[in-house]
XYZ file of C-alpha atoms in Angstrom:
386
model
C 97.708 117.796 132.413
C 96.035 120.763 133.730
C 95.062 124.007 131.306
C 95.984 126.182 134.244
C 99.484 124.400 133.657
C 100.474 126.248 130.748
C 99.676 129.991 131.773
C 102.710 132.028 131.380
C 103.114 136.388 131.604
C 103.477 136.912 127.705
C 104.432 140.487 127.403
C 101.840 142.152 124.392
C 105.275 143.542 122.762
C 106.846 140.313 122.659
C 104.415 139.250 120.716
C 105.322 139.343 116.527
C 103.489 142.005 113.906
C 105.656 140.918 111.214
C 108.127 139.012 110.233
C 111.607 139.346 110.667
C 113.257 141.951 108.937
C 116.142 145.320 107.828
C 115.010 147.695 107.644
C 117.111 150.656 105.779
C 116.413 154.963 105.390
C 115.373 156.610 102.470
C 117.624 160.333 101.270
C 113.727 161.736 101.956
C 112.825 160.395 105.267
C 111.248 157.510 104.536
C 112.162 153.782 106.116
C 111.906 150.432 103.853
C 112.031 147.026 104.632
C 113.091 144.390 103.945
C 111.814 140.770 105.712
C 114.404 137.978 106.413
C 112.103 135.449 107.336
C 115.645 133.087 108.683
C 116.662 136.413 110.460
C 114.247 135.395 113.907
C 116.555 134.149 116.265
C 117.029 130.512 117.280
C 117.019 128.710 120.907
C 118.059 125.196 120.299
C 116.506 122.652 123.602
C 118.719 119.384 124.844
C 116.150 117.088 126.052
C 118.364 114.655 127.307
C 121.260 116.656 128.885
C 118.408 118.852 129.925
C 120.228 122.296 128.434
C 118.784 125.137 126.515
C 120.873 127.779 124.291
C 120.389 130.377 123.018
C 123.584 131.977 121.943
C 126.320 130.891 119.886
C 129.658 129.439 120.782
C 133.478 130.923 120.848
C 136.554 128.505 120.426
C 136.481 127.953 123.918
C 132.991 126.727 123.841
C 130.794 129.749 125.710
C 128.652 131.842 124.712
C 129.650 134.358 122.939
C 128.992 138.916 123.207
C 129.902 141.901 120.871
C 131.650 144.340 121.269
C 129.431 146.196 123.424
C 129.245 142.709 125.982
C 125.578 141.578 124.796
C 125.101 138.247 123.341
C 124.782 136.954 119.908
C 122.228 134.974 119.758
C 121.749 132.147 117.463
C 119.172 132.908 114.702
C 117.134 130.584 112.749
C 120.403 130.158 109.038
C 122.597 128.235 112.503
C 119.796 125.717 112.269
C 122.236 123.698 109.942
C 124.897 123.434 112.544
C 122.989 120.742 114.581
C 122.112 118.371 111.916
C 124.018 116.015 109.913
C 123.954 114.339 106.264
C 121.682 111.564 105.549
C 118.943 113.113 108.383
C 115.665 114.333 107.363
C 113.790 117.097 107.726
C 109.118 116.489 107.470
C 107.621 119.876 105.631
C 103.767 120.822 106.017
C 103.104 121.421 101.631
C 99.657 123.448 102.787
C 99.277 126.562 100.587
C 97.188 129.082 102.316
C 94.270 131.349 100.323
C 93.032 134.826 101.036
C 90.370 132.959 103.452
C 89.500 137.079 104.317
C 86.994 139.091 102.873
C 85.169 142.434 104.149
C 81.866 143.003 102.538
C 78.766 145.044 103.131
C 75.197 143.244 103.975
C 71.903 144.538 102.016
C 69.767 147.504 103.063
C 72.339 148.247 105.721
C 75.464 148.328 104.543
C 77.438 147.814 107.685
C 80.382 145.944 107.258
C 81.176 142.056 107.748
C 83.988 140.085 107.780
C 83.562 136.688 105.730
C 86.427 134.769 106.960
C 86.083 131.384 103.769
C 86.855 127.867 105.482
C 86.620 125.276 103.321
C 84.417 125.176 99.660
C 81.668 121.721 100.221
C 80.208 122.335 96.357
C 82.064 123.591 92.911
C 78.977 123.357 91.193
C 76.871 124.679 92.987
C 79.500 127.825 94.844
C 78.599 126.964 97.644
C 81.421 127.654 101.055
C 81.702 126.698 104.860
C 82.445 130.445 106.899
C 82.450 132.723 109.915
C 81.346 136.139 109.785
C 81.564 138.877 112.319
C 79.896 140.419 113.776
C 77.415 136.978 113.217
C 73.862 138.305 115.602
C 73.739 140.611 111.634
C 73.508 137.732 109.732
C 70.665 135.482 109.367
C 69.285 133.128 106.811
C 68.302 135.135 103.037
C 70.470 138.012 103.880
C 72.912 138.688 100.546
C 76.583 140.249 101.566
C 78.169 142.260 98.527
C 81.846 142.656 97.983
C 82.954 144.405 95.656
C 81.193 147.682 94.306
C 82.123 147.818 91.378
C 81.561 144.107 90.127
C 79.677 140.822 90.228
C 80.698 138.961 93.651
C 77.559 138.634 95.203
C 76.120 136.277 98.561
C 73.726 135.090 99.738
C 73.251 132.896 103.091
C 71.213 130.483 102.985
C 72.114 128.018 106.189
C 73.742 128.203 109.984
C 76.274 126.283 110.998
C 77.286 126.696 114.015
C 76.959 130.640 116.389
C 79.409 132.007 113.974
C 79.027 129.429 110.982
C 77.120 130.261 107.893
C 77.188 128.354 104.355
C 77.216 131.265 101.502
C 75.921 130.448 98.148
C 78.279 132.801 96.047
C 75.806 134.112 92.552
C 78.115 134.798 90.571
C 77.855 132.996 86.441
C 81.055 132.127 85.178
C 83.358 128.392 85.303
C 84.099 127.486 88.849
C 88.619 128.734 88.405
C 87.654 132.430 86.880
C 84.638 132.115 90.227
C 87.868 131.022 92.758
C 90.545 133.500 90.975
C 88.031 136.191 91.825
C 86.476 135.381 95.227
C 90.301 135.217 96.239
C 91.675 138.343 94.195
C 88.870 139.765 96.965
C 90.341 138.312 100.337
C 93.097 139.212 102.127
C 95.335 136.796 104.060
C 94.216 135.198 106.798
C 95.994 136.387 109.256
C 95.600 135.203 113.215
C 93.126 137.101 114.462
C 95.596 138.455 117.373
C 97.688 140.396 114.702
C 94.929 141.192 112.565
C 93.020 143.315 116.233
C 96.558 145.561 115.794
C 97.461 146.213 112.441
C 95.676 145.303 109.049
C 96.996 143.246 107.197
C 99.191 144.362 104.447
C 100.195 142.656 100.657
C 103.154 141.806 101.870
C 101.795 139.342 103.736
C 100.143 137.372 101.291
C 102.995 136.485 100.813
C 105.589 136.585 104.636
C 102.175 134.722 105.658
C 103.324 131.405 103.113
C 105.931 129.185 103.128
C 108.618 129.575 100.285
C 107.516 125.099 99.280
C 103.272 125.336 99.460
C 102.303 124.180 96.707
C 98.774 121.959 98.196
C 95.985 124.451 98.677
C 93.351 124.485 101.166
C 94.713 125.714 104.649
C 93.340 128.541 106.536
C 96.359 129.207 108.312
C 99.716 128.360 107.709
C 102.713 126.121 108.577
C 103.360 128.348 110.872
C 107.411 127.133 111.636
C 107.754 126.213 107.957
C 107.742 130.782 107.141
C 111.212 130.646 109.055
C 112.809 128.601 105.875
C 114.231 130.940 102.959
C 115.496 129.954 99.710
C 119.460 129.400 100.822
C 118.536 127.917 103.555
C 116.549 125.116 102.035
C 119.375 125.148 99.573
C 122.291 125.166 102.100
C 120.266 121.479 104.024
C 120.982 120.240 99.728
C 124.706 121.236 99.970
C 124.896 119.039 102.694
C 123.151 116.232 102.135
C 120.353 116.742 104.363
C 116.940 116.035 102.521
C 113.507 117.386 102.426
C 109.745 115.086 102.370
C 106.847 116.491 102.642
C 102.779 115.556 103.815
C 99.905 118.290 102.954
C 98.263 119.300 106.742
C 94.753 121.929 105.743
C 95.427 123.820 108.552
C 92.446 125.057 110.376
C 91.686 127.393 113.186
C 91.167 124.799 115.278
C 94.984 124.930 116.951
C 93.566 129.032 117.473
C 89.856 127.630 118.900
C 90.197 129.051 123.336
C 90.293 125.441 125.123
C 87.602 125.929 128.002
C 88.199 123.082 129.917
C 91.013 122.727 132.702
C 91.623 118.171 132.218
C 93.032 119.017 128.849
C 91.488 114.764 128.235
C 88.046 116.750 127.174
C 89.213 118.622 125.339
C 88.338 118.102 121.348
C 90.348 119.176 118.828
C 88.842 119.718 115.025
C 89.931 118.072 112.387
C 92.454 118.895 110.045
C 92.713 116.609 106.700
C 95.859 115.072 105.728
C 97.784 112.601 102.935
C 101.390 111.251 102.892
C 102.744 109.941 99.895
C 104.084 106.943 99.585
C 107.050 109.318 98.321
C 107.305 111.157 101.592
C 107.509 107.355 103.598
C 109.788 106.258 101.636
C 111.902 109.172 102.329
C 111.731 109.414 106.171
C 111.374 105.659 106.855
C 114.935 105.444 104.865
C 115.973 107.996 107.034
C 114.812 106.697 110.411
C 115.660 102.929 109.767
C 120.010 103.978 108.722
C 119.813 106.312 112.362
C 119.775 109.483 110.721
C 117.871 112.312 112.388
C 113.915 112.673 111.386
C 113.064 116.151 111.962
C 109.557 117.997 112.280
C 109.776 121.326 111.616
C 106.179 122.877 113.484
C 102.658 121.171 115.460
C 100.790 120.417 112.295
C 104.074 117.785 110.826
C 104.001 115.784 114.248
C 99.718 115.808 113.994
C 100.027 114.130 110.350
C 103.815 111.653 111.506
C 101.926 110.729 114.680
C 98.537 110.109 112.922
C 100.435 108.338 110.445
C 102.494 105.518 112.309
C 103.148 102.403 112.451
C 103.307 100.361 115.853
C 106.435 99.628 114.179
C 107.811 103.091 114.496
C 107.779 103.753 110.647
C 105.300 105.705 108.676
C 102.285 104.811 106.235
C 100.730 106.101 103.668
C 97.736 108.682 104.468
C 94.508 109.968 103.410
C 91.932 111.475 104.998
C 91.643 113.609 108.512
C 92.789 113.777 112.079
C 91.572 114.940 115.276
C 94.822 114.289 117.398
C 95.673 116.292 120.127
C 99.239 115.804 121.171
C 99.917 117.051 125.358
C 101.993 115.921 127.876
C 102.552 113.379 128.747
C 102.539 111.231 125.557
C 105.442 108.883 123.669
C 106.184 110.113 120.119
C 106.273 107.435 117.901
C 108.190 108.805 115.046
C 110.739 111.824 115.114
C 113.079 112.815 116.981
C 113.818 116.042 117.182
C 111.325 119.388 116.457
C 110.731 122.927 115.099
C 108.644 124.871 117.290
C 107.692 128.459 117.021
C 106.618 130.027 120.458
C 103.530 129.971 120.932
C 100.948 131.826 123.540
C 99.205 130.320 126.181
C 96.743 128.100 127.121
C 98.061 127.167 123.424
C 97.639 123.698 122.227
C 100.202 123.689 120.369
C 102.482 124.966 123.729
C 101.420 121.664 124.876
C 102.172 119.135 121.648
C 105.463 121.260 122.318
C 105.638 120.750 125.774
C 104.492 117.476 125.432
C 107.789 116.695 122.882
C 110.842 118.562 124.682
C 109.369 117.684 128.210
C 106.860 120.104 129.478
C 110.197 121.346 132.805
C 112.329 122.118 130.675
C 109.582 123.941 127.765
C 108.507 125.736 130.784
C 112.094 126.807 131.367
C 113.049 127.616 127.633
C 109.180 129.828 127.606
C 110.426 131.781 130.760
C 114.351 132.125 129.372
C 112.735 133.408 125.665
C 109.681 135.518 127.849
C 113.333 137.375 130.114
C 115.688 137.728 127.001
C 112.606 139.144 124.282
C 112.563 136.300 121.692
C 109.176 137.797 120.134
C 106.162 135.090 119.839
C 103.091 134.436 117.802
C 103.337 133.122 113.396
C 105.856 135.055 112.931
C 108.682 135.040 115.605
C 110.969 133.478 116.911
C 111.957 129.326 117.048
C 112.422 126.843 118.819
C 114.327 123.465 117.937
C 114.370 120.490 119.769
C 116.498 117.981 120.015
C 117.342 114.381 121.047
C 120.540 114.921 122.068
């Protein structure tokens, strides 16, 4: 397929800058926000019947409206009503670390954004990073991150146009160093958010799944952000199982595609792990005829990387650069949860491969027309094989 086939008009007002919330006005006129990650909207696609659901149904099966005649939209909590006992959700349990830091360049005091990608050497405190503005940062420059503290880094190599290798000059044990380094960082929100508002303390919680446990991601597996503890408990009560894989999400999904022919695009690699325990849960459910639902594009990429020719998932430890776009025959999961993604994004392409290009693009048109929110803090899409 062609890149241009994934263009659509996305109003800026429909790019979510924060999660779903309820606002409460205080007596002094100030407003408090209580974030409710499972109260975003949910749209449901049925790929075999080629139908799209947006609203709750009444007893007669008609779309519900409120007293004012407005549609009663499905919310993410309604997702449990589409699954049965024995079905399994596959989650990505990677943990985001506060990867975005701001420092000053020695002598000039120019403000420099440093985005941590990965640690290269614990003993030498070497990190692979991106810097902005890159034209100001050369080998030998020193960056200062805390005017009242000792955190200093020296640029020792150029890796890409924006990439640098930093050596942090901090004399302490490694655990203390990472605590101090991360204390200076903030949630690594996507550029489409950070260019419109600064990150807040709430973001470090909001931009993390509640089941995150394996540190290593520099962006959140955003579809998983919709799951609350209450929702996971309800799934457990209903006998819906959970399996966890680890994919350390990188920035590759946000890199612009610069070729019209999608077969020529190369994805950046992401480190992933799939355990025997996850395989046993997923494969047992599939063998018994139950639904296996992947939560997010990163999870789909992982399961498709690790699926065998027999259609069952295998243990895996390594890297994946799998780029999924239509047409594609999926071998593992039979349902998927996704977000509403930006035009021409690799995440949209993977979603279209799973749900079918025509149906997914029709759904996106309805989402724009009905005010759904897009991006990592936006609304959600469930694709079912019925």
